[in-house]
mmCIF file of C-alpha atoms and ligand atoms in Angstrom:
data_model
loop_
_atom_site.group_PDB
_atom_site.id
_atom_site.type_symbol
_atom_site.label_atom_id
_atom_site.label_comp_id
_atom_site.label_asym_id
_atom_site.label_seq_id
_atom_site.Cartn_x
_atom_site.Cartn_y
_atom_site.Cartn_z
ATOM 1 C CA MET A 395 -11.144 8.203 -13.341
ATOM 2 C CA LEU A 396 -12.088 5.959 -10.455
ATOM 3 C CA ARG A 397 -9.440 5.906 -7.724
ATOM 4 C CA VAL A 398 -9.174 2.451 -6.210
ATOM 5 C CA GLY A 399 -6.956 1.682 -3.234
ATOM 6 C CA ILE A 400 -5.484 -1.742 -2.634
ATOM 7 C CA THR A 401 -4.198 -2.702 0.782
ATOM 8 C CA GLY A 402 -3.482 -5.630 3.080
ATOM 9 C CA GLY A 403 -1.131 -6.731 5.811
ATOM 10 C CA ILE A 404 2.497 -7.657 5.387
ATOM 11 C CA GLY A 405 2.947 -10.604 3.028
ATOM 12 C CA SER A 406 -0.735 -10.737 2.084
ATOM 13 C CA GLY A 407 0.255 -10.358 -1.569
ATOM 14 C CA LYS A 408 -0.725 -6.764 -2.424
ATOM 15 C CA THR A 409 2.180 -6.255 -4.796
ATOM 16 C CA THR A 410 1.690 -9.660 -6.421
ATOM 17 C CA VAL A 411 -2.009 -8.887 -7.009
ATOM 18 C CA CYS A 412 -1.122 -5.449 -8.430
ATOM 19 C CA ARG A 413 1.274 -7.074 -10.902
ATOM 20 C CA VAL A 414 -1.678 -9.063 -12.229
ATOM 21 C CA PHE A 415 -3.721 -5.854 -12.635
ATOM 22 C CA GLU A 416 -0.770 -4.361 -14.508
ATOM 23 C CA THR A 417 -0.866 -7.228 -17.026
ATOM 24 C CA LEU A 418 -4.409 -6.003 -17.807
ATOM 25 C CA GLY A 419 -3.039 -2.506 -18.460
ATOM 26 C CA VAL A 420 -4.177 -0.931 -15.178
ATOM 27 C CA PRO A 421 -1.779 1.785 -13.914
ATOM 28 C CA VAL A 422 -0.665 1.168 -10.322
ATOM 29 C CA TYR A 423 0.758 3.750 -7.914
ATOM 30 C CA TYR A 424 2.993 1.945 -5.409
ATOM 31 C CA ALA A 425 2.925 4.336 -2.429
ATOM 32 C CA ASP A 426 5.866 2.801 -0.523
ATOM 33 C CA THR A 427 8.101 2.755 -3.596
ATOM 34 C CA GLU A 428 7.170 6.321 -4.455
ATOM 35 C CA ALA A 429 7.829 7.418 -0.864
ATOM 36 C CA LYS A 430 11.318 5.898 -1.096
ATOM 37 C CA ARG A 431 11.896 7.710 -4.363
ATOM 38 C CA LEU A 432 10.767 10.954 -2.744
ATOM 39 C CA TYR A 433 13.212 10.433 0.171
ATOM 40 C CA ALA A 434 15.986 10.430 -2.401
ATOM 41 C CA GLU A 435 14.708 13.151 -4.727
ATOM 42 C CA ASN A 436 12.653 15.602 -2.694
ATOM 43 C CA LYS A 437 14.944 18.026 -0.869
ATOM 44 C CA ALA A 438 12.161 19.451 1.354
ATOM 45 C CA LEU A 439 11.206 15.951 2.552
ATOM 46 C CA LYS A 440 14.822 14.992 3.150
ATOM 47 C CA SER A 441 15.455 18.094 5.210
ATOM 48 C CA ALA A 442 12.194 17.627 7.191
ATOM 49 C CA LEU A 443 13.340 14.078 8.053
ATOM 50 C CA LEU A 444 16.782 15.339 9.023
ATOM 51 C CA ASP A 445 15.267 18.060 11.244
ATOM 52 C CA THR A 446 13.067 15.504 12.988
ATOM 53 C CA TYR A 447 15.436 12.552 13.443
ATOM 54 C CA GLY A 448 18.886 14.122 13.220
ATOM 55 C CA PRO A 449 21.894 12.539 11.489
ATOM 56 C CA GLN A 450 20.826 8.991 12.442
ATOM 57 C CA VAL A 451 18.296 9.177 9.587
ATOM 58 C CA LEU A 452 21.143 9.342 7.052
ATOM 59 C CA GLU A 453 23.436 6.661 5.734
ATOM 60 C CA ASN A 454 26.147 7.781 3.333
ATOM 61 C CA GLY A 455 24.278 11.055 2.884
ATOM 62 C CA GLU A 456 21.011 9.358 1.845
ATOM 63 C CA ILE A 457 17.860 8.669 3.850
ATOM 64 C CA ASN A 458 18.240 5.301 5.557
ATOM 65 C CA THR A 459 14.999 3.475 4.764
ATOM 66 C CA LEU A 460 15.810 0.674 7.226
ATOM 67 C CA PHE A 461 15.914 3.260 10.018
ATOM 68 C CA LEU A 462 12.559 4.643 8.863
ATOM 69 C CA ARG A 463 11.110 1.137 8.718
ATOM 70 C CA SER A 464 12.112 0.584 12.352
ATOM 71 C CA VAL A 465 10.339 3.863 13.224
ATOM 72 C CA ALA A 466 7.254 2.813 11.234
ATOM 73 C CA PHE A 467 7.093 -0.483 13.132
ATOM 74 C CA GLY A 468 7.939 1.159 16.485
ATOM 75 C CA SER A 469 5.415 2.730 18.850
ATOM 76 C CA LYS A 470 2.115 4.025 17.499
ATOM 77 C CA ASP A 471 3.170 7.608 18.320
ATOM 78 C CA ASP A 472 6.428 7.210 16.418
ATOM 79 C CA ALA A 473 4.648 5.658 13.441
ATOM 80 C CA ASP A 474 2.003 8.418 13.422
ATOM 81 C CA LYS A 475 4.646 11.126 13.599
ATOM 82 C CA LEU A 476 6.533 9.629 10.644
ATOM 83 C CA ASN A 477 3.351 9.187 8.612
ATOM 84 C CA ASN A 478 2.245 12.748 9.314
ATOM 85 C CA LEU A 479 5.587 13.993 8.086
ATOM 86 C CA VAL A 480 5.862 11.879 4.917
ATOM 87 C CA HIS A 481 2.211 11.668 3.948
ATOM 88 C CA PRO A 482 1.692 15.223 2.585
ATOM 89 C CA PHE A 483 4.599 14.727 0.170
ATOM 90 C CA VAL A 484 3.291 11.388 -1.097
ATOM 91 C CA PHE A 485 -0.216 12.834 -1.218
ATOM 92 C CA GLU A 486 0.829 15.692 -3.488
ATOM 93 C CA HIS A 487 2.836 13.334 -5.692
ATOM 94 C CA TYR A 488 -0.142 10.966 -5.945
ATOM 95 C CA GLU A 489 -2.450 13.850 -6.905
ATOM 96 C CA ASN A 490 -0.113 14.761 -9.774
ATOM 97 C CA TRP A 491 0.091 11.117 -10.816
ATOM 98 C CA CYS A 492 -3.731 10.897 -10.867
ATOM 99 C CA ALA A 493 -3.928 14.053 -12.977
ATOM 100 C CA SER A 494 -1.698 12.388 -15.573
ATOM 101 C CA HIS A 495 -4.029 9.338 -15.689
ATOM 102 C CA GLU A 496 -7.368 11.130 -15.916
ATOM 103 C CA ASP A 497 -8.125 9.421 -19.227
ATOM 104 C CA ARG A 498 -8.156 5.958 -17.582
ATOM 105 C CA ALA A 499 -11.313 4.226 -16.378
ATOM 106 C CA TYR A 500 -9.639 3.460 -13.070
ATOM 107 C CA THR A 501 -6.227 3.286 -11.400
ATOM 108 C CA LEU A 502 -4.920 1.532 -8.304
ATOM 109 C CA LYS A 503 -3.024 2.919 -5.332
ATOM 110 C CA GLU A 504 -1.184 0.190 -3.453
ATOM 111 C CA ALA A 505 -0.287 0.955 0.164
ATOM 112 C CA ALA A 506 0.209 -1.074 3.345
ATOM 113 C CA ILE A 507 -1.642 1.591 5.302
ATOM 114 C CA LEU A 508 -4.599 3.326 3.693
ATOM 115 C CA PHE A 509 -7.066 3.447 6.554
ATOM 116 C CA GLU A 510 -4.513 4.241 9.283
ATOM 117 C CA SER A 511 -2.985 7.099 7.272
ATOM 118 C CA GLY A 512 -6.353 8.583 6.339
ATOM 119 C CA SER A 513 -5.420 8.473 2.655
ATOM 120 C CA PHE A 514 -8.527 6.330 1.946
ATOM 121 C CA ARG A 515 -10.471 9.610 2.092
ATOM 122 C CA ARG A 516 -9.150 10.562 -1.344
ATOM 123 C CA LEU A 517 -10.157 7.195 -2.828
ATOM 124 C CA HIS A 518 -13.461 5.993 -4.225
ATOM 125 C CA ARG A 519 -13.063 2.303 -3.523
ATOM 126 C CA VAL A 520 -10.706 0.055 -1.545
ATOM 127 C CA VAL A 521 -9.742 -3.540 -2.301
ATOM 128 C CA GLY A 522 -8.294 -5.662 0.507
ATOM 129 C CA VAL A 523 -5.929 -8.578 -0.067
ATOM 130 C CA VAL A 524 -6.173 -11.252 2.601
ATOM 131 C CA SER A 525 -4.207 -14.423 3.089
ATOM 132 C CA PRO A 526 -3.912 -17.055 5.842
ATOM 133 C CA GLN A 527 -1.460 -15.917 8.515
ATOM 134 C CA GLU A 528 0.782 -18.996 8.237
ATOM 135 C CA LEU A 529 1.173 -18.478 4.504
ATOM 136 C CA ARG A 530 2.019 -14.793 5.043
ATOM 137 C CA ILE A 531 4.665 -15.687 7.611
ATOM 138 C CA GLU A 532 6.260 -18.294 5.336
ATOM 139 C CA ARG A 533 6.254 -15.976 2.334
ATOM 140 C CA VAL A 534 7.791 -13.038 4.192
ATOM 141 C CA MET A 535 10.429 -15.274 5.841
ATOM 142 C CA ASN A 536 11.430 -16.494 2.372
ATOM 143 C CA ARG A 537 11.308 -13.064 0.785
ATOM 144 C CA ASP A 538 13.051 -11.028 3.509
ATOM 145 C CA HIS A 539 15.229 -13.786 5.030
ATOM 146 C CA CYS A 540 13.940 -12.986 8.505
ATOM 147 C CA THR A 541 12.627 -14.993 11.432
ATOM 148 C CA ARG A 542 9.086 -16.034 12.194
ATOM 149 C CA GLU A 543 9.156 -13.827 15.331
ATOM 150 C CA GLU A 544 10.140 -10.766 13.303
ATOM 151 C CA VAL A 545 7.235 -11.305 10.903
ATOM 152 C CA LEU A 546 4.814 -11.885 13.773
ATOM 153 C CA LEU A 547 5.890 -8.661 15.450
ATOM 154 C CA ARG A 548 5.174 -6.733 12.258
ATOM 155 C CA ILE A 549 1.804 -8.470 11.785
ATOM 156 C CA GLN A 550 0.813 -7.549 15.343
ATOM 157 C CA LYS A 551 1.520 -3.869 14.661
ATOM 158 C CA GLN A 552 -0.896 -3.817 11.731
ATOM 159 C CA MET A 553 -4.669 -3.751 11.463
ATOM 160 C CA SER A 554 -6.110 -7.270 11.742
ATOM 161 C CA GLN A 555 -7.413 -8.894 8.582
ATOM 162 C CA GLY A 556 -10.847 -9.175 10.225
ATOM 163 C CA GLU A 557 -11.052 -5.408 10.713
ATOM 164 C CA LEU A 558 -9.638 -4.752 7.260
ATOM 165 C CA ALA A 559 -12.322 -6.968 5.717
ATOM 166 C CA THR A 560 -15.072 -4.842 7.266
ATOM 167 C CA LYS A 561 -13.618 -1.642 5.791
ATOM 168 C CA CYS A 562 -12.930 -2.752 2.212
ATOM 169 C CA HIS A 563 -15.428 -2.837 -0.642
ATOM 170 C CA TYR A 564 -13.894 -5.912 -2.264
ATOM 171 C CA LEU A 565 -11.629 -8.683 -1.028
ATOM 172 C CA ILE A 566 -9.124 -10.778 -2.920
ATOM 173 C CA HIS A 567 -8.272 -14.082 -1.258
ATOM 174 C CA ASN A 568 -4.645 -14.883 -1.866
ATOM 175 C CA ASP A 569 -4.560 -18.411 -0.536
ATOM 176 C CA GLU A 570 -3.830 -21.739 -2.092
ATOM 177 C CA ASN A 571 -7.484 -22.432 -2.949
ATOM 178 C CA HIS A 572 -8.330 -19.393 -5.056
ATOM 179 C CA SER A 573 -6.760 -18.192 -8.289
ATOM 180 C CA ILE A 574 -5.698 -14.567 -7.945
ATOM 181 C CA VAL A 575 -5.667 -14.233 -11.745
ATOM 182 C CA GLU A 576 -9.348 -15.210 -11.939
ATOM 183 C CA GLN A 577 -10.302 -12.917 -9.050
ATOM 184 C CA VAL A 578 -8.427 -9.992 -10.598
ATOM 185 C CA ARG A 579 -10.072 -10.567 -13.993
ATOM 186 C CA GLU A 580 -13.534 -10.557 -12.402
ATOM 187 C CA LEU A 581 -12.839 -7.464 -10.334
ATOM 188 C CA HIS A 582 -11.327 -5.701 -13.344
ATOM 189 C CA LYS A 583 -14.539 -6.263 -15.333
ATOM 190 C CA PHE A 584 -16.558 -5.012 -12.399
ATOM 191 C CA LEU A 585 -14.431 -1.902 -11.854
ATOM 192 C CA LEU A 586 -14.630 -1.012 -15.541
ATOM 193 C CA SER A 587 -18.405 -0.858 -15.273
ATOM 194 C CA ASP A 588 -18.261 0.643 -11.771
ATOM 195 C CA SER A 589 -16.287 3.570 -13.138
ATOM 196 C CA LEU A 590 -19.193 4.577 -15.359
ATOM 197 C CA GLN A 591 -20.761 6.104 -12.281
ATOM 198 C CA THR A 592 -19.507 9.114 -10.386
ATOM 199 C CA TRP A 593 -18.684 8.051 -6.872
ATOM 200 C CA PRO A 594 -17.967 10.430 -4.008
ATOM 201 C CA PHE A 595 -14.684 10.086 -2.175
ATOM 202 C CA MET A 596 -14.789 7.857 0.876
ATOM 203 C CA THR A 597 -15.465 9.389 4.267
HETATM 204 P P1 ATP B 183 4.559 -6.255 1.944
HETATM 205 O O1 ATP B 183 3.467 -5.523 2.642
HETATM 206 O O2 ATP B 183 5.509 -6.900 2.878
HETATM 207 O O3 ATP B 183 5.267 -5.439 0.877
HETATM 208 P P2 ATP B 183 2.818 -7.630 0.048
HETATM 209 O O4 ATP B 183 1.470 -7.696 0.649
HETATM 210 O O5 ATP B 183 3.037 -6.617 -1.032
HETATM 211 O O6 ATP B 183 3.910 -7.509 1.174
HETATM 212 P P3 ATP B 183 3.954 -9.531 -1.761
HETATM 213 O O7 ATP B 183 5.314 -8.903 -1.763
HETATM 214 O O8 ATP B 183 3.112 -9.408 -2.972
HETATM 215 O O9 ATP B 183 3.142 -9.077 -0.482
HETATM 216 O O10 ATP B 183 4.067 -11.086 -1.421
HETATM 217 C C1 ATP B 183 4.934 -11.565 -0.383
HETATM 218 C C2 ATP B 183 5.796 -12.708 -0.937
HETATM 219 O O11 ATP B 183 4.940 -13.807 -1.220
HETATM 220 C C3 ATP B 183 6.507 -12.354 -2.239
HETATM 221 O O12 ATP B 183 7.765 -12.978 -2.259
HETATM 222 C C4 ATP B 183 5.598 -12.957 -3.312
HETATM 223 O O13 ATP B 183 6.318 -13.316 -4.464
HETATM 224 C C5 ATP B 183 5.004 -14.157 -2.600
HETATM 225 N N1 ATP B 183 3.613 -14.417 -3.030
HETATM 226 C C6 ATP B 183 2.545 -13.636 -2.810
HETATM 227 N N2 ATP B 183 1.431 -14.180 -3.338
HETATM 228 C C7 ATP B 183 1.817 -15.320 -3.918
HETATM 229 C C8 ATP B 183 1.115 -16.355 -4.639
HETATM 230 N N3 ATP B 183 -0.195 -16.310 -4.850
HETATM 231 N N4 ATP B 183 1.843 -17.415 -5.100
HETATM 232 C C9 ATP B 183 3.163 -17.477 -4.853
HETATM 233 N N5 ATP B 183 3.891 -16.551 -4.178
HETATM 234 C C10 ATP B 183 3.226 -15.499 -3.712
#
């Protein structure tokens, strides 16, 4: 089973693109959603977060994901520390998920950070979703009901789209000139044939 990562900056349209892959029957592992589920269900992770951040990490006895988001978008050191803590749990969960999909030609792992977290090393291929910055800002403002400045701050904390483009094997352009459905269909055909080969993990 070919492991394909899919990543992109905030509001680039990763999740939207993954939904299109799902209509073609491709299983998608949504890393951020699974991490949130693990915060709630995995006692070892919850207690590691509590040990590190103290009671401020809890709200009504549950992990406060808004607090963690502010840490993730805080200083690089804070973000690294959080990722180093959470990543092994998500990694193990993802490995189990992959084992239950071994019969598939390929699967997708959607994550906002694949290169920064090092998790690309357990993937064979990475797809990047890119979108014009203005469109990303507008979409996130509408989706999250936040200000332009807040979106810009989050964009500035992430890898630039130019750098991302140099690291990915394939790019999907989610702008108003290209159909994402057509691009996904083409890539799907390609990945089905790609998976006939045995690729090493990325380094
Ligand atoms: P994040 O990293 O913030 O989770 P994302 O990269 O997963 O973002 P999406 O959630 O897929 O991005 O898209 C951001 C918003 O833009 C969503 O509300 C989505 O519905 C909308 N959107 C994305 N792509 C398109 C498109 N091609 N046409 C219309 N709306 C779109």
